mmCIF file of C-alpha atoms in Angstrom:
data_model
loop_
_atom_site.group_PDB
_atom_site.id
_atom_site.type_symbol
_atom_site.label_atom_id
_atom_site.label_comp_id
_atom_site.label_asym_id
_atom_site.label_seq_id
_atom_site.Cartn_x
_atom_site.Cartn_y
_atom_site.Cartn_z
ATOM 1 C CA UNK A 33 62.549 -9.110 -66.699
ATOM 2 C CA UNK A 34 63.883 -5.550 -67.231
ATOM 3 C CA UNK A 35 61.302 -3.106 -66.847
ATOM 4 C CA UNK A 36 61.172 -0.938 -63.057
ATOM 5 C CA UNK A 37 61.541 -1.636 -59.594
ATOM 6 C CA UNK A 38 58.393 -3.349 -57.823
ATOM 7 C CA UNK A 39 57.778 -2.230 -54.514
ATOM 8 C CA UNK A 40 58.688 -4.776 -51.843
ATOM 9 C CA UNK A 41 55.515 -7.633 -51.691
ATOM 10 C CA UNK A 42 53.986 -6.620 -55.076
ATOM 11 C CA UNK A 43 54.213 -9.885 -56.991
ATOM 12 C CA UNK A 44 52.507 -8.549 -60.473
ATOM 13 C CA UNK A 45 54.716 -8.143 -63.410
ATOM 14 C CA UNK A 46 55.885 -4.494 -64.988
ATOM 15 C CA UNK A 47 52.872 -2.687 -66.137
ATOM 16 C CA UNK A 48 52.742 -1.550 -69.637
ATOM 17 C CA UNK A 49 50.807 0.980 -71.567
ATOM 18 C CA UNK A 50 48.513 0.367 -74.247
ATOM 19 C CA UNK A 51 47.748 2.471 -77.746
ATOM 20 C CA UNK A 52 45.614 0.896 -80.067
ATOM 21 C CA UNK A 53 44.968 2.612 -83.410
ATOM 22 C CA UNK A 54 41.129 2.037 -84.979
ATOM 23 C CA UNK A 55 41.921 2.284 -88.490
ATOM 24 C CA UNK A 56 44.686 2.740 -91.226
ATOM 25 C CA UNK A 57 46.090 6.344 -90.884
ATOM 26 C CA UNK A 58 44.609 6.849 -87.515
ATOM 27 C CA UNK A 59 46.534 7.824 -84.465
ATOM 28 C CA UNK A 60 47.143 5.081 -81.935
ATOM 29 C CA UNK A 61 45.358 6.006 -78.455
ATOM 30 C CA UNK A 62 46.006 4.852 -75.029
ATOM 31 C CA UNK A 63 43.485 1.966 -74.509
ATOM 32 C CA UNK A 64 44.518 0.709 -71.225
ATOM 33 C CA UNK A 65 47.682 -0.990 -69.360
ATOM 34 C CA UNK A 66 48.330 -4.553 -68.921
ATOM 35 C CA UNK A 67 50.884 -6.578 -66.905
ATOM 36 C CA UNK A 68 53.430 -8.718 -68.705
ATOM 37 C CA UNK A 69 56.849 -9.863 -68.185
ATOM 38 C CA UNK A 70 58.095 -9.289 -71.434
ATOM 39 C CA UNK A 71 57.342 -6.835 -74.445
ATOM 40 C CA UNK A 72 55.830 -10.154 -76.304
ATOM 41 C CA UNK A 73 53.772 -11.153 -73.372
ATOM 42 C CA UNK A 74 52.695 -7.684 -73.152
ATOM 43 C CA UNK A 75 51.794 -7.155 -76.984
ATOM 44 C CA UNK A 76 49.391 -10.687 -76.660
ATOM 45 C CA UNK A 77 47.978 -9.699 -73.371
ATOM 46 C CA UNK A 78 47.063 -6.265 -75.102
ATOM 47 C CA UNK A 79 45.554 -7.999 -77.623
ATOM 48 C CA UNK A 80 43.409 -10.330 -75.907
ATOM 49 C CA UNK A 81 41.963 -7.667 -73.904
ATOM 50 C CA UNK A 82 41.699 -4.489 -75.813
ATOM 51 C CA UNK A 83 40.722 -5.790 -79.240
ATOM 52 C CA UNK A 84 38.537 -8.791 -78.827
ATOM 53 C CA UNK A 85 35.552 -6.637 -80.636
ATOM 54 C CA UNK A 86 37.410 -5.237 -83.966
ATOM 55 C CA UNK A 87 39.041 -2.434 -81.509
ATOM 56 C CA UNK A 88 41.980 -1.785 -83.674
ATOM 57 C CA UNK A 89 44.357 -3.094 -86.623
ATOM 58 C CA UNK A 90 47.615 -1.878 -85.083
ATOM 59 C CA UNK A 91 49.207 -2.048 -81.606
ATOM 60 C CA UNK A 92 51.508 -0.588 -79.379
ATOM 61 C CA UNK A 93 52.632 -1.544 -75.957
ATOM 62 C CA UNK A 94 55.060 0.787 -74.048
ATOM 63 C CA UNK A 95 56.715 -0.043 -70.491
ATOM 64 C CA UNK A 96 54.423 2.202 -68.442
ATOM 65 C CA UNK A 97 58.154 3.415 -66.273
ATOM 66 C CA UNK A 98 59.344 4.647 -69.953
ATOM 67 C CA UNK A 99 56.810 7.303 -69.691
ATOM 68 C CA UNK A 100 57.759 10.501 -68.208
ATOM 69 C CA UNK A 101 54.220 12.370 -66.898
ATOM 70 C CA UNK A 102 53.895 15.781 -65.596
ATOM 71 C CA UNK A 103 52.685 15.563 -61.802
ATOM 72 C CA UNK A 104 49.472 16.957 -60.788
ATOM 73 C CA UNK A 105 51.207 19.843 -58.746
ATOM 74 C CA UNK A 106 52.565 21.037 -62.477
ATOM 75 C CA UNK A 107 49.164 21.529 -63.568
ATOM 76 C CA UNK A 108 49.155 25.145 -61.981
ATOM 77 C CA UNK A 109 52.298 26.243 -63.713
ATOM 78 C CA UNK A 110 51.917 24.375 -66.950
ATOM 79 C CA UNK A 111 48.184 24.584 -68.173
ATOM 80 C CA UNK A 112 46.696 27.673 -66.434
ATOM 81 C CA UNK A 113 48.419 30.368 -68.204
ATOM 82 C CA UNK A 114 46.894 28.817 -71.658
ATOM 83 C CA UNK A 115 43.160 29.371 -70.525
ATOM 84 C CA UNK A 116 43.005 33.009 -71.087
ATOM 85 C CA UNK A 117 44.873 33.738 -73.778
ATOM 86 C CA UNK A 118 42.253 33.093 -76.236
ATOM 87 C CA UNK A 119 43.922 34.837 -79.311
ATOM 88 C CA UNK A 120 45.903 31.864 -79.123
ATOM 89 C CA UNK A 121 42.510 30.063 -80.974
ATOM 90 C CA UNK A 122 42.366 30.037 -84.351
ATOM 91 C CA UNK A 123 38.782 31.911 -84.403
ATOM 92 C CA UNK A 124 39.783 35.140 -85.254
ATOM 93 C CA UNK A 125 40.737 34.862 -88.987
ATOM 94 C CA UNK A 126 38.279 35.190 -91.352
ATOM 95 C CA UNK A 127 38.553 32.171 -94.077
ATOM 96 C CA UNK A 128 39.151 33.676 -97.258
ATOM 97 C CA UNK A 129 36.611 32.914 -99.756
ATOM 98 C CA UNK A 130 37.144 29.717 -101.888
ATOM 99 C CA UNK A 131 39.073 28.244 -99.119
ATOM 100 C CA UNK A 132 36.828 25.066 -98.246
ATOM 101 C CA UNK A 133 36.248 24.006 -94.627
ATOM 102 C CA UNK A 134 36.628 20.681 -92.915
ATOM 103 C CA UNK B 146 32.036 -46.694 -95.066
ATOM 104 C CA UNK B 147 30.648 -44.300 -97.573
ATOM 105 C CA UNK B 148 31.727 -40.795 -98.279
ATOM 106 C CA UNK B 149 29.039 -39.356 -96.523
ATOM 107 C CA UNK B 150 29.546 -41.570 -93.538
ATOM 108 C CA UNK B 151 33.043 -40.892 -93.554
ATOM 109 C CA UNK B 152 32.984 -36.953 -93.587
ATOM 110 C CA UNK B 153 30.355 -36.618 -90.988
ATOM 111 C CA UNK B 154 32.595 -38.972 -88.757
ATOM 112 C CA UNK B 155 35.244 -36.840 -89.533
ATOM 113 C CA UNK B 156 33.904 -33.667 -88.924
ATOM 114 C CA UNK B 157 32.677 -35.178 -85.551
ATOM 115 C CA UNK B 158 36.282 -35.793 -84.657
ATOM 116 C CA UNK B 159 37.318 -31.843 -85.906
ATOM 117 C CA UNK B 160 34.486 -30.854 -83.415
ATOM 118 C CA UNK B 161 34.494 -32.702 -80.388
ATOM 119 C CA UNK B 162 38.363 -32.369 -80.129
ATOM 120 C CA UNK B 163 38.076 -28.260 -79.932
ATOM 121 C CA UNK B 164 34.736 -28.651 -77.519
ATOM 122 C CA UNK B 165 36.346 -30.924 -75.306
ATOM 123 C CA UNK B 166 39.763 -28.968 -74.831
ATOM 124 C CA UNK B 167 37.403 -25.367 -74.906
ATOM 125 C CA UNK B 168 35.976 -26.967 -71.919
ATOM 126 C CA UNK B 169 39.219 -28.256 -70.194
ATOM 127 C CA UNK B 170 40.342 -24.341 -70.934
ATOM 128 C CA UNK B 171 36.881 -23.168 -69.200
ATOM 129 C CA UNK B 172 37.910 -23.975 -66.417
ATOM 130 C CA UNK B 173 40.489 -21.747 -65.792
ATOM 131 C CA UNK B 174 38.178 -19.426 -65.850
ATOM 132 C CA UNK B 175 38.864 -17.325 -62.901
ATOM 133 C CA UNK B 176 41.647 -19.137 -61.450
ATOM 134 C CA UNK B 177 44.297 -18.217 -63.804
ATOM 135 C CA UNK B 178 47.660 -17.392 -62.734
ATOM 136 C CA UNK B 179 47.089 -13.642 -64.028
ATOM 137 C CA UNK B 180 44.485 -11.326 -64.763
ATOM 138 C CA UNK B 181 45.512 -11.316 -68.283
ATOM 139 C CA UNK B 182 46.192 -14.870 -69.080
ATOM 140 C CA UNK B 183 42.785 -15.704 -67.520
ATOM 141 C CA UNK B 184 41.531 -13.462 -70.506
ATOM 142 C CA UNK B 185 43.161 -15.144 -72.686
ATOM 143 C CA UNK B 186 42.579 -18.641 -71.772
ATOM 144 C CA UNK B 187 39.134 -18.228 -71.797
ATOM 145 C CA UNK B 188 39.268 -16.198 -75.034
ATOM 146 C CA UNK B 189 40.956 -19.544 -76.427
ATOM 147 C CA UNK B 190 38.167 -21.369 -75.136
ATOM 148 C CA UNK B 191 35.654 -19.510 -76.845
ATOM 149 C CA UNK B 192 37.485 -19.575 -79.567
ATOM 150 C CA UNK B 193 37.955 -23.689 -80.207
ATOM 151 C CA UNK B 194 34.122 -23.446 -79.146
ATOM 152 C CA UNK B 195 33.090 -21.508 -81.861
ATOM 153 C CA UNK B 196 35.096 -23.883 -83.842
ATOM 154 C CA UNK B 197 33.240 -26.583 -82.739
ATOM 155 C CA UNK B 198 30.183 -25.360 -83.440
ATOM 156 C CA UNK B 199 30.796 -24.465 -87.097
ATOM 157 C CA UNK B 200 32.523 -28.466 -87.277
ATOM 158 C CA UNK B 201 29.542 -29.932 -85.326
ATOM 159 C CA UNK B 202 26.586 -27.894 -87.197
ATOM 160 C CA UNK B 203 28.130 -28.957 -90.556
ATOM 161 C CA UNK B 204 28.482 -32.725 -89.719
ATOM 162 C CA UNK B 205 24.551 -32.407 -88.743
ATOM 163 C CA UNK B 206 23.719 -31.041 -92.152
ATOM 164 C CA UNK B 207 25.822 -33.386 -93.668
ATOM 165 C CA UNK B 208 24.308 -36.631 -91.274
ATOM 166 C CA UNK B 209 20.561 -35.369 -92.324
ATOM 167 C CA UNK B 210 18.986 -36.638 -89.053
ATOM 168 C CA UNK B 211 17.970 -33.300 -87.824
ATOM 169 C CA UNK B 212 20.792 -33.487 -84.862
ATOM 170 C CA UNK B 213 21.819 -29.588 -84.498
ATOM 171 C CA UNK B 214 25.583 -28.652 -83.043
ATOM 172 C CA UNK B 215 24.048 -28.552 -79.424
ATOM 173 C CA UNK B 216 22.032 -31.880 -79.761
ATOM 174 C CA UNK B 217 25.390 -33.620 -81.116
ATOM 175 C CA UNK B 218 27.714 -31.701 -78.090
ATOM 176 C CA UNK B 219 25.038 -32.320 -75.210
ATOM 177 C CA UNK B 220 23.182 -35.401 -76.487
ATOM 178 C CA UNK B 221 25.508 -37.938 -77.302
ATOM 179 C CA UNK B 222 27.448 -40.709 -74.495
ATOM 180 C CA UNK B 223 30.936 -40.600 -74.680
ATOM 181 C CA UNK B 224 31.684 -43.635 -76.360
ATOM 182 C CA UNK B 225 30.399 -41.553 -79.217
ATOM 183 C CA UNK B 226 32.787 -38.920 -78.766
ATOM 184 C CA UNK B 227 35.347 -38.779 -81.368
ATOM 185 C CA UNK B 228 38.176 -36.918 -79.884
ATOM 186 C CA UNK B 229 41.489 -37.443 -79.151
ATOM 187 C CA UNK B 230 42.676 -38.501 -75.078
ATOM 188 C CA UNK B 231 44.963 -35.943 -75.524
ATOM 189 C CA UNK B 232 42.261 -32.603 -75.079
ATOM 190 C CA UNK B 233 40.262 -34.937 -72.725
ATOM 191 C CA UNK B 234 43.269 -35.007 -69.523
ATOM 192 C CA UNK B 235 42.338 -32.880 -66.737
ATOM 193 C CA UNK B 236 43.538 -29.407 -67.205
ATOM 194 C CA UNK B 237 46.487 -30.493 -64.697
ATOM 195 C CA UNK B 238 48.838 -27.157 -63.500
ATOM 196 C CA UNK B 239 49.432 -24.317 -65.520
ATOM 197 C CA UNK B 240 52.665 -25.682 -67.041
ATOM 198 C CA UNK B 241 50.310 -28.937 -68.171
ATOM 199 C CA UNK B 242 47.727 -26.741 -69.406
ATOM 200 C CA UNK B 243 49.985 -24.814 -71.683
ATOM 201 C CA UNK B 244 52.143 -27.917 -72.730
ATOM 202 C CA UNK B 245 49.025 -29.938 -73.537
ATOM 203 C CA UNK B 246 47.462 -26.489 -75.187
ATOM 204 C CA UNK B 247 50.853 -26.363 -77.223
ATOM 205 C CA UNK B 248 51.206 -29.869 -78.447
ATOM 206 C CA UNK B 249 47.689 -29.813 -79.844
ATOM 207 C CA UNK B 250 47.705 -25.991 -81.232
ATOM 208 C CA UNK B 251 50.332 -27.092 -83.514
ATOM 209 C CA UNK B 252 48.183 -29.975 -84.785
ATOM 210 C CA UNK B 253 45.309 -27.941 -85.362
ATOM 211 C CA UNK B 254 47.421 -25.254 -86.905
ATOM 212 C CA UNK B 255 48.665 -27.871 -89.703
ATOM 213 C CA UNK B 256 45.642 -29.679 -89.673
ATOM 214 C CA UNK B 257 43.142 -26.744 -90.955
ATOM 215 C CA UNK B 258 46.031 -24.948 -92.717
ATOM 216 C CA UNK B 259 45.828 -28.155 -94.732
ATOM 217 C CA UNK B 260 41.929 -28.132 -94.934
ATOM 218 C CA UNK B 261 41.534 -25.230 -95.946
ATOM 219 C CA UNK B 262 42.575 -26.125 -99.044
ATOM 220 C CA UNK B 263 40.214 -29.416 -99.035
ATOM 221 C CA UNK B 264 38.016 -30.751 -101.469
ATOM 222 C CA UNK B 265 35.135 -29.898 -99.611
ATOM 223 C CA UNK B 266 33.989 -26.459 -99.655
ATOM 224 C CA UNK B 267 32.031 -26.479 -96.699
ATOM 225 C CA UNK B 268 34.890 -27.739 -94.337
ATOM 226 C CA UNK B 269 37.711 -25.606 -96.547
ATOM 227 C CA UNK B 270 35.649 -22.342 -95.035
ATOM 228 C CA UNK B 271 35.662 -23.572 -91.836
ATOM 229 C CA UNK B 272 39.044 -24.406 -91.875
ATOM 230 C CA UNK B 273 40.229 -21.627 -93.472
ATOM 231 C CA UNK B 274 38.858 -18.973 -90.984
ATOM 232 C CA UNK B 275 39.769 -21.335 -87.909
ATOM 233 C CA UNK B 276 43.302 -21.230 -88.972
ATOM 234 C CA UNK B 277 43.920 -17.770 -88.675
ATOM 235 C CA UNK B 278 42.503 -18.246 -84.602
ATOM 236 C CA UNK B 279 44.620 -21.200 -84.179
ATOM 237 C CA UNK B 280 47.653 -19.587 -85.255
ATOM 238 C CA UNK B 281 47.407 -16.934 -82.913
ATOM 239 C CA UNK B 282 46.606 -20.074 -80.365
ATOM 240 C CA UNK B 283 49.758 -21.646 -80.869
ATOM 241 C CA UNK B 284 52.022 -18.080 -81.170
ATOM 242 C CA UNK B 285 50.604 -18.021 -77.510
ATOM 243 C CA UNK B 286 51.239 -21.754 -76.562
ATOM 244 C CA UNK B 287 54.550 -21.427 -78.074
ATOM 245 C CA UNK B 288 56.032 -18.299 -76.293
ATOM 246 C CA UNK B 289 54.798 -19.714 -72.688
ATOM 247 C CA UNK B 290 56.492 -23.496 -73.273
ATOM 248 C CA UNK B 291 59.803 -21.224 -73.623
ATOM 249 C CA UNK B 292 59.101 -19.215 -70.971
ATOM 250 C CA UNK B 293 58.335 -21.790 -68.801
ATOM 251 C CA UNK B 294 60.893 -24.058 -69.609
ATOM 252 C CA UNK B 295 63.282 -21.485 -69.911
ATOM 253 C CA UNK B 296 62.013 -20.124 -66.779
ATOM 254 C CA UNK B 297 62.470 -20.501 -62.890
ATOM 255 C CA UNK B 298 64.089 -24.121 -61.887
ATOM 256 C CA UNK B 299 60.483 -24.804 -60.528
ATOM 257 C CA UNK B 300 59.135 -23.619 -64.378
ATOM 258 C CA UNK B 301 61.233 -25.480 -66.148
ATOM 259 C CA UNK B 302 60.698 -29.007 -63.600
ATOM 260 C CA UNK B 303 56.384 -28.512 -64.380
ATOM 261 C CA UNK B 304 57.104 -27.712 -67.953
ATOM 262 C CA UNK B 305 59.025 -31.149 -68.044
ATOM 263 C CA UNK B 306 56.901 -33.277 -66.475
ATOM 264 C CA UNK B 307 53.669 -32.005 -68.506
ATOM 265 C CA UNK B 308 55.908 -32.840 -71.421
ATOM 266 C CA UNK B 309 56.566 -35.902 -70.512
ATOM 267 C CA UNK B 310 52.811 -36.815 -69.252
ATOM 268 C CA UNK B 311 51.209 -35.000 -72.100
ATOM 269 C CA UNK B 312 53.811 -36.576 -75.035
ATOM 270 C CA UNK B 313 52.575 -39.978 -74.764
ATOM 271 C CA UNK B 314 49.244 -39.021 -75.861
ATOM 272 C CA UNK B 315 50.460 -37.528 -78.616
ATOM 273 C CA UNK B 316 50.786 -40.666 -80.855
ATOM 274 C CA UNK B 317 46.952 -40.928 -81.063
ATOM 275 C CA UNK B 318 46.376 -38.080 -83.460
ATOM 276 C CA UNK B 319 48.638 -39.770 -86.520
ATOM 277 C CA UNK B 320 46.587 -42.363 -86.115
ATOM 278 C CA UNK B 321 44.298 -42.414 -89.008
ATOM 279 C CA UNK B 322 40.924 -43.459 -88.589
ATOM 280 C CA UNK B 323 38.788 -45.314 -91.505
ATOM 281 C CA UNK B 324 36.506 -42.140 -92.093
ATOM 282 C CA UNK B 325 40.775 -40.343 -92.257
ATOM 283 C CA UNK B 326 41.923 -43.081 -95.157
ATOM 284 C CA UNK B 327 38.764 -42.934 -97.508
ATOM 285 C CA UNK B 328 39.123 -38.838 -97.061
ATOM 286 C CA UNK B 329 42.639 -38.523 -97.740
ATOM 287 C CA UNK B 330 42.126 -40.262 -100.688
ATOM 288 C CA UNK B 331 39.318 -38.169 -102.276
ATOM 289 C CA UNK B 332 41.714 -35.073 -101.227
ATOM 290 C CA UNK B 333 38.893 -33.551 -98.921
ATOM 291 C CA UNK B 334 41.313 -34.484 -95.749
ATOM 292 C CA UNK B 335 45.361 -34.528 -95.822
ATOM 293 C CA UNK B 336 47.785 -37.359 -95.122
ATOM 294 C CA UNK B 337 48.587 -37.728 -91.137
ATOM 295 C CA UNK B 338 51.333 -39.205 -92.397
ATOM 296 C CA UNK B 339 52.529 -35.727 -94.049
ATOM 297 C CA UNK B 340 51.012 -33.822 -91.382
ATOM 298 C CA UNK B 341 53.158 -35.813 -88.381
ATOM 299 C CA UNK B 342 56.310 -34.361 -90.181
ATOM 300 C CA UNK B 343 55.509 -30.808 -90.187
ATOM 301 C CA UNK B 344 53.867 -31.251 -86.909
ATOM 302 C CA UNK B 345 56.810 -32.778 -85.142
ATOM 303 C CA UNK B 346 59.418 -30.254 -87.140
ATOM 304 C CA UNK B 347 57.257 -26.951 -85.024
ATOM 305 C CA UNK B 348 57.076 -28.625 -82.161
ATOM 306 C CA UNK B 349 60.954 -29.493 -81.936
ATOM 307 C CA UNK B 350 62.133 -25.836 -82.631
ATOM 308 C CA UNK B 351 60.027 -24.884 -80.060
ATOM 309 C CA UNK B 352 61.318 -26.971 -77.785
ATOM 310 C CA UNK B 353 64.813 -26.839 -78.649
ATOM 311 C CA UNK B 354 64.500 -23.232 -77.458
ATOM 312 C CA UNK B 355 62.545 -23.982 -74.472
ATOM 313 C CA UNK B 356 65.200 -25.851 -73.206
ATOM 314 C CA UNK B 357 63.012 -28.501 -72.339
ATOM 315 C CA UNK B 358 63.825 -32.462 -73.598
ATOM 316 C CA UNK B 359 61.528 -34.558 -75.864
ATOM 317 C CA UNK B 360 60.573 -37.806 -73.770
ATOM 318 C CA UNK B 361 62.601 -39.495 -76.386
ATOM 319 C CA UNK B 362 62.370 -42.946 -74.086
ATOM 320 C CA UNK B 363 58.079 -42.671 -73.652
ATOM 321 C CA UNK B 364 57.721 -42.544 -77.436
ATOM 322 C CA UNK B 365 54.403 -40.977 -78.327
ATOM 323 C CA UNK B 366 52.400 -44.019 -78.907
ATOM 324 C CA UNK B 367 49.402 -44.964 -80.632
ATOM 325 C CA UNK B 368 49.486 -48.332 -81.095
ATOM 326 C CA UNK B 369 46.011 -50.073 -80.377
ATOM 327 C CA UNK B 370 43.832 -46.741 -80.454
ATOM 328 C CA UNK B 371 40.832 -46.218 -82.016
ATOM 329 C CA UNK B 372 38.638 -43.416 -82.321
ATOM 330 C CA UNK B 373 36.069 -43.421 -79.533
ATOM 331 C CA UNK B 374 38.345 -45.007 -77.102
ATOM 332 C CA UNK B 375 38.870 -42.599 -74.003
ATOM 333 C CA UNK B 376 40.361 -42.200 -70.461
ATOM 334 C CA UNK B 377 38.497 -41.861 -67.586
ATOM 335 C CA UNK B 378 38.376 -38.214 -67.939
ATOM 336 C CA UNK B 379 36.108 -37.911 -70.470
ATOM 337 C CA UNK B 380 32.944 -39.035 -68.886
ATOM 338 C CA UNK B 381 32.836 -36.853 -65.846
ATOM 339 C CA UNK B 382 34.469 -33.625 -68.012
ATOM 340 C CA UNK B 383 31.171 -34.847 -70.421
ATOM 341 C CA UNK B 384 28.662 -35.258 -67.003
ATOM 342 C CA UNK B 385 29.260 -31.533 -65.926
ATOM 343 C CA UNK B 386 28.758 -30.053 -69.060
ATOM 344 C CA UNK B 387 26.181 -31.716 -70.231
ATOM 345 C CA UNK B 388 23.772 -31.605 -67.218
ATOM 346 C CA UNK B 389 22.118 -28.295 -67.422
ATOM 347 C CA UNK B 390 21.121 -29.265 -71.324
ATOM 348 C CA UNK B 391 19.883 -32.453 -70.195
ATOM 349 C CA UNK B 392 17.964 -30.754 -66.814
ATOM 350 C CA UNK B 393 16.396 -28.471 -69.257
ATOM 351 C CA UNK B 394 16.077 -29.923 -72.748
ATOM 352 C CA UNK B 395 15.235 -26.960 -75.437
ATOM 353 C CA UNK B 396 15.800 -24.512 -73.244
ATOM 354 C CA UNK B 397 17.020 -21.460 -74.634
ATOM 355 C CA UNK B 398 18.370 -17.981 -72.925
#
């Protein structure tokens, strides 16, 4: 067992993130976390509890302490000054003609 | 004992074994160790009972006597039960529960691997798309006899002692029955001769790594058993989960 430090009395094993991917060539989204106490464990947990209805043909599981999040008190700092600068859209180019759409 | 006879014995034996040990699994059902592994024990369960309900459905066809896969699981005594005493022990501790679960996943795996390339076309389908569960089964069997045994000191001393309790059953699935001989040699079931080999050569790596020990002085025996023979076990594991059928006969929800 490798993954974090548990705070004193928690007896579950390292939580790990979940990304399942729905189909070929898709990207793989988080799903969920599970606990396991090893990256093997965690892969067959993952898979017996976020694809037991077709949910995906690939899987990753991450160790959820490899992740490095931004903190709520960022959100100020880091995502505000994007909402009104909306030239940074894409809206304002006309398509040329011929050019098809998706 | 005609070929008929023998197949829908046979098929019996491929169904009660995975409804019997889907039950033992059932009833960890909320008292797993872990969130997770309760998910996936009881994912296992469902799985060997959907097995058993293709195995059972098809020996009904096959018998002819209008008996569907619930009237043969909930409507028969168990001295018409045709599995092996190994699924029917009490589900024991966790380390039994995974040792027993291991031992028999690598049967199974063998077993349909080898049916699903059987005679029959029926019972190669069935096999064939059961084989692909049960491997996953016995990847997960596998990994916890290592981890247990390669474990705590505590681990390793369950993981032991369900091997040595659980091994001595063991012996009982080579053992072919009389519906096994005449299907063998029609090719629509394999050898157990053939299939103790293979068996025995996936369970020893796995235990090799485990760092557990093969009983080597309780050999698995099987001298003496027949098919139909049983523990104690069976008929109060059989009295629970047959009652509500039998309380309400037909019903349907």
């Amino acid at each position: 067992m490798t993954q974090g430090d548990h705070p004193v009395g928690d007896t579950q094993w390292p939580l790990w993130e979940v990304f399942t991917q729905s189909a070929p060539g898709k990207p793989h989204e988080h799903a969920g976390s599970v606990h396991a106490p090893d990256a093997e464990l965690a892969l067959q947990n993952a898979r017996d509890v976020y694809t037991r209805r077709g949910e995906a043909v690939s899987l990753w599981v991450v160790p959820a302490d490899a992740i490095t999040a931004s903190s709520p008190s960022d959100a100020g700092p880091f995502f505000e000054p994007g909402n009104d600068k909306a030239y940074r859209h894409p809206q304002f180019y006309k398509v040329p003609r011929g050019v098809k759409v998706f | 004992m005609d070929s008929n006879a023998a197949l829908v014995d046979f098929l019996l034996g491929l169904g009660d074994d995975r409804l019997v040990l889907g039950h033992r699994l059932s009833e960890w059902c909320g008292h797993a160790p872990i969130l997770e592994e309760d998910i996936a024990l009881t994912n296992i369960a469902l799985d060997l009972i959907g097995q058993a309900t293709l195995f059972l459905g098809l020996a009904g066809d096959i018998e002819g006597k209008g008996r569907d896969a619930d009237a043969l699981a909930y409507f028969r005594s168990d001295r018409e039960f045709r599995n092996h005493p190994l699924v029917e022990l009490p589900k024991g501790d966790f380390a039994f529960t995974i040792v027993r679960q291991f031992l028999f996943d690598a049967f199974g795996y063998h077993l349909l691997q080898a049916l699903a390339e059987s005679a029959h076309e029926g019972l190669s389908g069935i096999a064939g798309k059961s084989a692909k569960e049960t491997a996953y089964h016995l990847r997960h069997s596998a990994e916890w006899v290592v981890r247990l045994g390669d474990g705590t000191e505590e681990s390793h001393v369950r993981a032991q002692s369900a091997l040595d309790e659980a091994w001595r059953w063991t012996g009982a699935l080579f053992v072919p029955t009389p519906a096994e001989a005449v299907l063998a040699e029609s090719g629509v079931a394999p050898d157990l001769v053939g299939l103790e080999s293979v068996w025995r050569s996936s369970v020893d790596e796995v235990i090799r790594n485990s760092t557990l020990e093969l009983p080597e002085a309780l050999p698995p025996t099987g001298k003496g058993y027949r098919r139909g023979d049983h523990t104690e076990h069976l008929g109060t594991l059989l009295a629970e989960m047959q009652s509500l059928a039998r309380a309400h006969p037909g019903a349907t929800w």
